[in-house]
GROMACS .gro file of C-alpha atoms in nm:
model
  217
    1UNK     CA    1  12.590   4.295  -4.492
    2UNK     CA    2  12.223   4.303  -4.624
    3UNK     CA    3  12.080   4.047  -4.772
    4UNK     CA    4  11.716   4.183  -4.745
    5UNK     CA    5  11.587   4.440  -4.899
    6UNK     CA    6  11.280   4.672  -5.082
    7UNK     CA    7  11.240   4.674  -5.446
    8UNK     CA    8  11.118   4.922  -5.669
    9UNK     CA    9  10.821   4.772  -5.638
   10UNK     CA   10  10.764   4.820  -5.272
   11UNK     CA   11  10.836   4.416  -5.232
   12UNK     CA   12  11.060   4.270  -4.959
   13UNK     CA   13  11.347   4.065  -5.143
   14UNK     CA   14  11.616   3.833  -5.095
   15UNK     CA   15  11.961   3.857  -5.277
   16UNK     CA   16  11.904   3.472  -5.372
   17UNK     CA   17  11.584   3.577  -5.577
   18UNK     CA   18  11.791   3.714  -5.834
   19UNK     CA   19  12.039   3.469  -6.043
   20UNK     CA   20  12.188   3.783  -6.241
   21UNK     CA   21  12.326   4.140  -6.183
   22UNK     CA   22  12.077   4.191  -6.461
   23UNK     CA   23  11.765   4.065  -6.321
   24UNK     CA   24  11.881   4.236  -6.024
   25UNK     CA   25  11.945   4.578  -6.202
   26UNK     CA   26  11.597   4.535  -6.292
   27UNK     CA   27  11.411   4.598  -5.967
   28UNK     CA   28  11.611   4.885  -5.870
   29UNK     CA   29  11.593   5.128  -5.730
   30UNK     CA   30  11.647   4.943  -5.339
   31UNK     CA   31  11.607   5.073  -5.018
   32UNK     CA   32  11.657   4.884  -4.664
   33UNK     CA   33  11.381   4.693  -4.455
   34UNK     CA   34  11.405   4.911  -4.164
   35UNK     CA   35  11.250   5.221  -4.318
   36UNK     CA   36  11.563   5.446  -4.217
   37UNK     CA   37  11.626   5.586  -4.580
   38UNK     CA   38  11.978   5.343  -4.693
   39UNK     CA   39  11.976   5.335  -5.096
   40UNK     CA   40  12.111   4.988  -5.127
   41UNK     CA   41  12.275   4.824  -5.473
   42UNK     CA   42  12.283   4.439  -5.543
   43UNK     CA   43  12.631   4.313  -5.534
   44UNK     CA   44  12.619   3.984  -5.722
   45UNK     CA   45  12.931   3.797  -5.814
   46UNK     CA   46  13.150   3.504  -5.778
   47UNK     CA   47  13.422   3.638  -5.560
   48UNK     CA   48  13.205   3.710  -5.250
   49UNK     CA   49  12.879   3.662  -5.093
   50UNK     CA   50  12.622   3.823  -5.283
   51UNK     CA   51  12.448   4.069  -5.080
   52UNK     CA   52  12.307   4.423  -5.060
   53UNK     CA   53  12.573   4.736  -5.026
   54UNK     CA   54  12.483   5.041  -4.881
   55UNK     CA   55  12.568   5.327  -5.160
   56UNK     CA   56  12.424   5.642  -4.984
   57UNK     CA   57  12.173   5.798  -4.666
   58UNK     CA   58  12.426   5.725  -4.357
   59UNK     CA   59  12.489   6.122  -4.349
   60UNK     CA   60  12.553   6.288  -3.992
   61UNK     CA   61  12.266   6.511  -3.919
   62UNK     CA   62  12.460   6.791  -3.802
   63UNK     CA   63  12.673   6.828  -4.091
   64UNK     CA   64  12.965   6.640  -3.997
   65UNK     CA   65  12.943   6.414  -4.328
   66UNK     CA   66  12.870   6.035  -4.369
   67UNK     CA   67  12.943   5.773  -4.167
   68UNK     CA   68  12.938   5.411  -4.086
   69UNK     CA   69  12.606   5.214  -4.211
   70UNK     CA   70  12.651   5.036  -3.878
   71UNK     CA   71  12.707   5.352  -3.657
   72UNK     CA   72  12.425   5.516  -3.863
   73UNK     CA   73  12.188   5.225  -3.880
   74UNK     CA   74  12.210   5.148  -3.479
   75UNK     CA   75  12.123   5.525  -3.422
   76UNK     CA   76  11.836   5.558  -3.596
   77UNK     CA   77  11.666   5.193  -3.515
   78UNK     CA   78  11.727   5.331  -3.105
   79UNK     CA   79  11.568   5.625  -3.234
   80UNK     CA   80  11.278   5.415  -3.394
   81UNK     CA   81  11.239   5.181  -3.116
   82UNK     CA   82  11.245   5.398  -2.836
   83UNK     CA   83  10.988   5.647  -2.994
   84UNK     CA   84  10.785   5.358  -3.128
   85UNK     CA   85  10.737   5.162  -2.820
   86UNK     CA   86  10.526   5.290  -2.464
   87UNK     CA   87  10.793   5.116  -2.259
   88UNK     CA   88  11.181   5.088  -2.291
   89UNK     CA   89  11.323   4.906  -2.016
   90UNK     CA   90  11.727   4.931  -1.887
   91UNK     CA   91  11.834   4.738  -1.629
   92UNK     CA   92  12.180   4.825  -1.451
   93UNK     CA   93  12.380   4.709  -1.172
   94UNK     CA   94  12.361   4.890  -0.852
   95UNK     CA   95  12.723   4.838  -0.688
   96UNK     CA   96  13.014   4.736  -0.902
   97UNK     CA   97  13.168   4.385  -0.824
   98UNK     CA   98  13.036   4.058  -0.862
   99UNK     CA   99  12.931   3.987  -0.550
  100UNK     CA  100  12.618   4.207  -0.606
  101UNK     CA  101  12.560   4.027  -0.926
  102UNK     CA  102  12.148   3.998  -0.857
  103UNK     CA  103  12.175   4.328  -0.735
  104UNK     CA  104  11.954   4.578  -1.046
  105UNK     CA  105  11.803   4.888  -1.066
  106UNK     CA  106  11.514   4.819  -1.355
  107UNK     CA  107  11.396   5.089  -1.506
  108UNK     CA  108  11.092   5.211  -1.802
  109UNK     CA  109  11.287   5.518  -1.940
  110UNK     CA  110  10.984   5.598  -2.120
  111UNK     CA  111  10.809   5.677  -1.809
  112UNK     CA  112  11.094   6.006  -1.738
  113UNK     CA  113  11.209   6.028  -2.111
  114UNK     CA  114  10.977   6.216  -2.363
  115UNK     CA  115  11.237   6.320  -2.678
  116UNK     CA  116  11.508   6.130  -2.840
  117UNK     CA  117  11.745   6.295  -3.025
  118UNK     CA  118  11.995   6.143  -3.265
  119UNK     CA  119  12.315   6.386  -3.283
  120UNK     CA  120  12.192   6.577  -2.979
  121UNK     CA  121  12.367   6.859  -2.754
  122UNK     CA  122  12.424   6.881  -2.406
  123UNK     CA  123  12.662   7.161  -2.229
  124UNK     CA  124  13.020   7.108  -2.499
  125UNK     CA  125  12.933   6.735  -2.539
  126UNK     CA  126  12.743   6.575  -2.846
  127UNK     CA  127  12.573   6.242  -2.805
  128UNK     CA  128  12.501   5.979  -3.029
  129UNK     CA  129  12.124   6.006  -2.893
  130UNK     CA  130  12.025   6.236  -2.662
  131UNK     CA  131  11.760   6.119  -2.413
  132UNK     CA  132  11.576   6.424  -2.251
  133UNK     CA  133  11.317   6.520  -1.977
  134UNK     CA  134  11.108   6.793  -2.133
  135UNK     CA  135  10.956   6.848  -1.751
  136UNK     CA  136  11.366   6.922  -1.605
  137UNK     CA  137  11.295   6.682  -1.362
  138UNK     CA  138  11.569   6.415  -1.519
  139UNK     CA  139  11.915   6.437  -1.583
  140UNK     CA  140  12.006   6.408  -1.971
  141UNK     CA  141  12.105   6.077  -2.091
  142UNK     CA  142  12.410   6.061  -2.358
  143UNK     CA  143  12.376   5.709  -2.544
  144UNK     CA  144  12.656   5.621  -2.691
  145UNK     CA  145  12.754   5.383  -2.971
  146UNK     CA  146  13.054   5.244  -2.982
  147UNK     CA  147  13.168   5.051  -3.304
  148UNK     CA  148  13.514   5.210  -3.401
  149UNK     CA  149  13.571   5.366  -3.082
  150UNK     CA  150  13.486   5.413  -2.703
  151UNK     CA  151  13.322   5.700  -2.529
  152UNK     CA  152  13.591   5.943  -2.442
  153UNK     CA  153  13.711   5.945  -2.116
  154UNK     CA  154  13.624   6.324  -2.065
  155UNK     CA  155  13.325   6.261  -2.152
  156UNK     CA  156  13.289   5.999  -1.893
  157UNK     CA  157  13.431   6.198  -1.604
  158UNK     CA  158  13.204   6.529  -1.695
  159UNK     CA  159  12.962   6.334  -1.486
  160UNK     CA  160  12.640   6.312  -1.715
  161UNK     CA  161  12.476   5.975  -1.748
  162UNK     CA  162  12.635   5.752  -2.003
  163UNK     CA  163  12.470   5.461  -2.158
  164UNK     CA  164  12.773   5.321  -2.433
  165UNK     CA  165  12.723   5.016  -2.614
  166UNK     CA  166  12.948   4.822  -2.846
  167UNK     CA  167  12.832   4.677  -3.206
  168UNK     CA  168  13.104   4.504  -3.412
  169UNK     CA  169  12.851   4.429  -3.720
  170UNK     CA  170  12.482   4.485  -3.809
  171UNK     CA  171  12.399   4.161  -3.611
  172UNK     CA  172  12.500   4.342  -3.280
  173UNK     CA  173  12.222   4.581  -3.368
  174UNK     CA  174  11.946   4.356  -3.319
  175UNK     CA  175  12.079   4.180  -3.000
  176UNK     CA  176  12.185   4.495  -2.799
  177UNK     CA  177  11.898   4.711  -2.870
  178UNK     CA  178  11.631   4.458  -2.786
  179UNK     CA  179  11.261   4.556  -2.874
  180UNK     CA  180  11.241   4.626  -2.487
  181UNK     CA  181  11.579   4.784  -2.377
  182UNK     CA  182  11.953   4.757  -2.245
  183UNK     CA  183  12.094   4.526  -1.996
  184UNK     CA  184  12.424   4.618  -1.887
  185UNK     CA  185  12.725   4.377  -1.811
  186UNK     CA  186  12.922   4.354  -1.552
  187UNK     CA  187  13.040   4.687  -1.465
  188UNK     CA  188  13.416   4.569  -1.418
  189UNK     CA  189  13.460   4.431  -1.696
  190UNK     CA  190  13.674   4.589  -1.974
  191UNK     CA  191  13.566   4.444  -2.280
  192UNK     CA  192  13.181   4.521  -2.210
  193UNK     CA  193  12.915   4.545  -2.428
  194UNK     CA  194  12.662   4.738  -2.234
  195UNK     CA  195  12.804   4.973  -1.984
  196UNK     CA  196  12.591   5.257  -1.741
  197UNK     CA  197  12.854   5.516  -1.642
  198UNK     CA  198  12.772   5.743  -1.340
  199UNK     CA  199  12.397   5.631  -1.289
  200UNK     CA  200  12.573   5.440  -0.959
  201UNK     CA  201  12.727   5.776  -0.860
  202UNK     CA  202  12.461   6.021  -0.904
  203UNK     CA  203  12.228   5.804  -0.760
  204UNK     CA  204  12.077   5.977  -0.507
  205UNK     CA  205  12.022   6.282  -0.760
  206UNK     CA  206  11.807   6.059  -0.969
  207UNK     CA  207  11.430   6.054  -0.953
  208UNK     CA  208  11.336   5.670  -0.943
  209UNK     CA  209  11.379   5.450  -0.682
  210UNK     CA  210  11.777   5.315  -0.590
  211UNK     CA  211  11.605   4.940  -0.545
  212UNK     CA  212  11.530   4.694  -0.824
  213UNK     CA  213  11.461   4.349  -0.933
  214UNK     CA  214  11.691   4.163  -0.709
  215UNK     CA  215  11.577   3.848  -0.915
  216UNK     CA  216  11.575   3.896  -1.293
  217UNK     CA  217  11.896   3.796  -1.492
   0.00000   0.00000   0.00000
């Protein structure tokens, strides 16, 4: 639910500024605060919370028509803030089991990851982002979001690195995909909200160092 958005005018504005669909109608058309092309409408009325709907832009980039504002919106702000920022830090546990709970492996993708790719390929699988190596020297990275539904467990068991994590409304957005990165829970767990699959397994395949901060929570 938005209640922010950007007026015809180019001005940031709040549902509350307008006391009528009228005044409302007024400054349209609206588009979303994060820049990622949503074409909002002001839904004003007494039987719900007045806010901002999304009415088009969450279309699948390969073709595969539209989808969820909240599947669409978390893809493209990873996209943003990963190709925005010089470092994006994960951090991931080591060895299952919470006996290693200090145990991490912190790590700057940005220093192995050049491209980001929303909708991207590898081998029969399609990720939600794609995180690549343009040198070959990295393994892909399939980021996956999962709001309806998890990652598929073929997916998981083809053996690429898998980064999944779970959003349940456009608040999870901002507090799983900090401005620096990912922290992962504990790997045992089954309701999760950030999960690393196979970086643990194909760990001595991987090009940065096994050892992490044994400190930071």
């Amino acid at each position: 639910m938005f209640k922010r958005a950007i007026n015809r005018y180019g001005k940031t504005v709040h549902i509350d500024d307008y006391p009528t669909r009228e005044a409302a109608h007024a400054d349209k058309p609206f588009t979303d605060t994060n820049h990622i092309g949503l074409k909002l409408t002001p839904v004003i009325t007494d039987e719900k919370e007045c806010h901002f709907r999304v009415v088009s832009g969450c279309t699948n980039s390969t073709g595969g028509g539209p989808m969820r504002p909240e599947h669409f919106i978390t893809q493209k702000m990873f996209e943003r803030i990963f190709n925005s920022k010089e470092e994006f830090w994960v951090k991931y546990r080591r060895f299952p089991g919470p006996k290693y709970k200090h145990a991490w492996t912190k790590l700057d993708l940005k220093r192995h990851y050049d491209t980001c790719i929303v909708e991207g390929r590898v081998d029969d699988w399609q990720a939600d982002i794609l995180l690549k190596d343009s040198t070959g020297l990295c393994p892909d990275i399939l980021v996956e979001v999962w709001f309806k539904h998890r990652c598929e467990p073929e997916k998981i068991k083809s053996g690429h690195l898998i980064i999944e994590f779970k959003i349940r409304s456009f608040d999870d957005i901002f507090k799983r995909i900090h401005s620096w990165g990912l922290i992962e829970d504990e790997p045992q767990k089954m309701n999760y909200n950030v999960r690393f699959f196979n970086f643990r397994e194909r760990k001595k395949e991987l090009p940065w160092p096994e050892k992490g901060d044994e400190e930071m929570e």
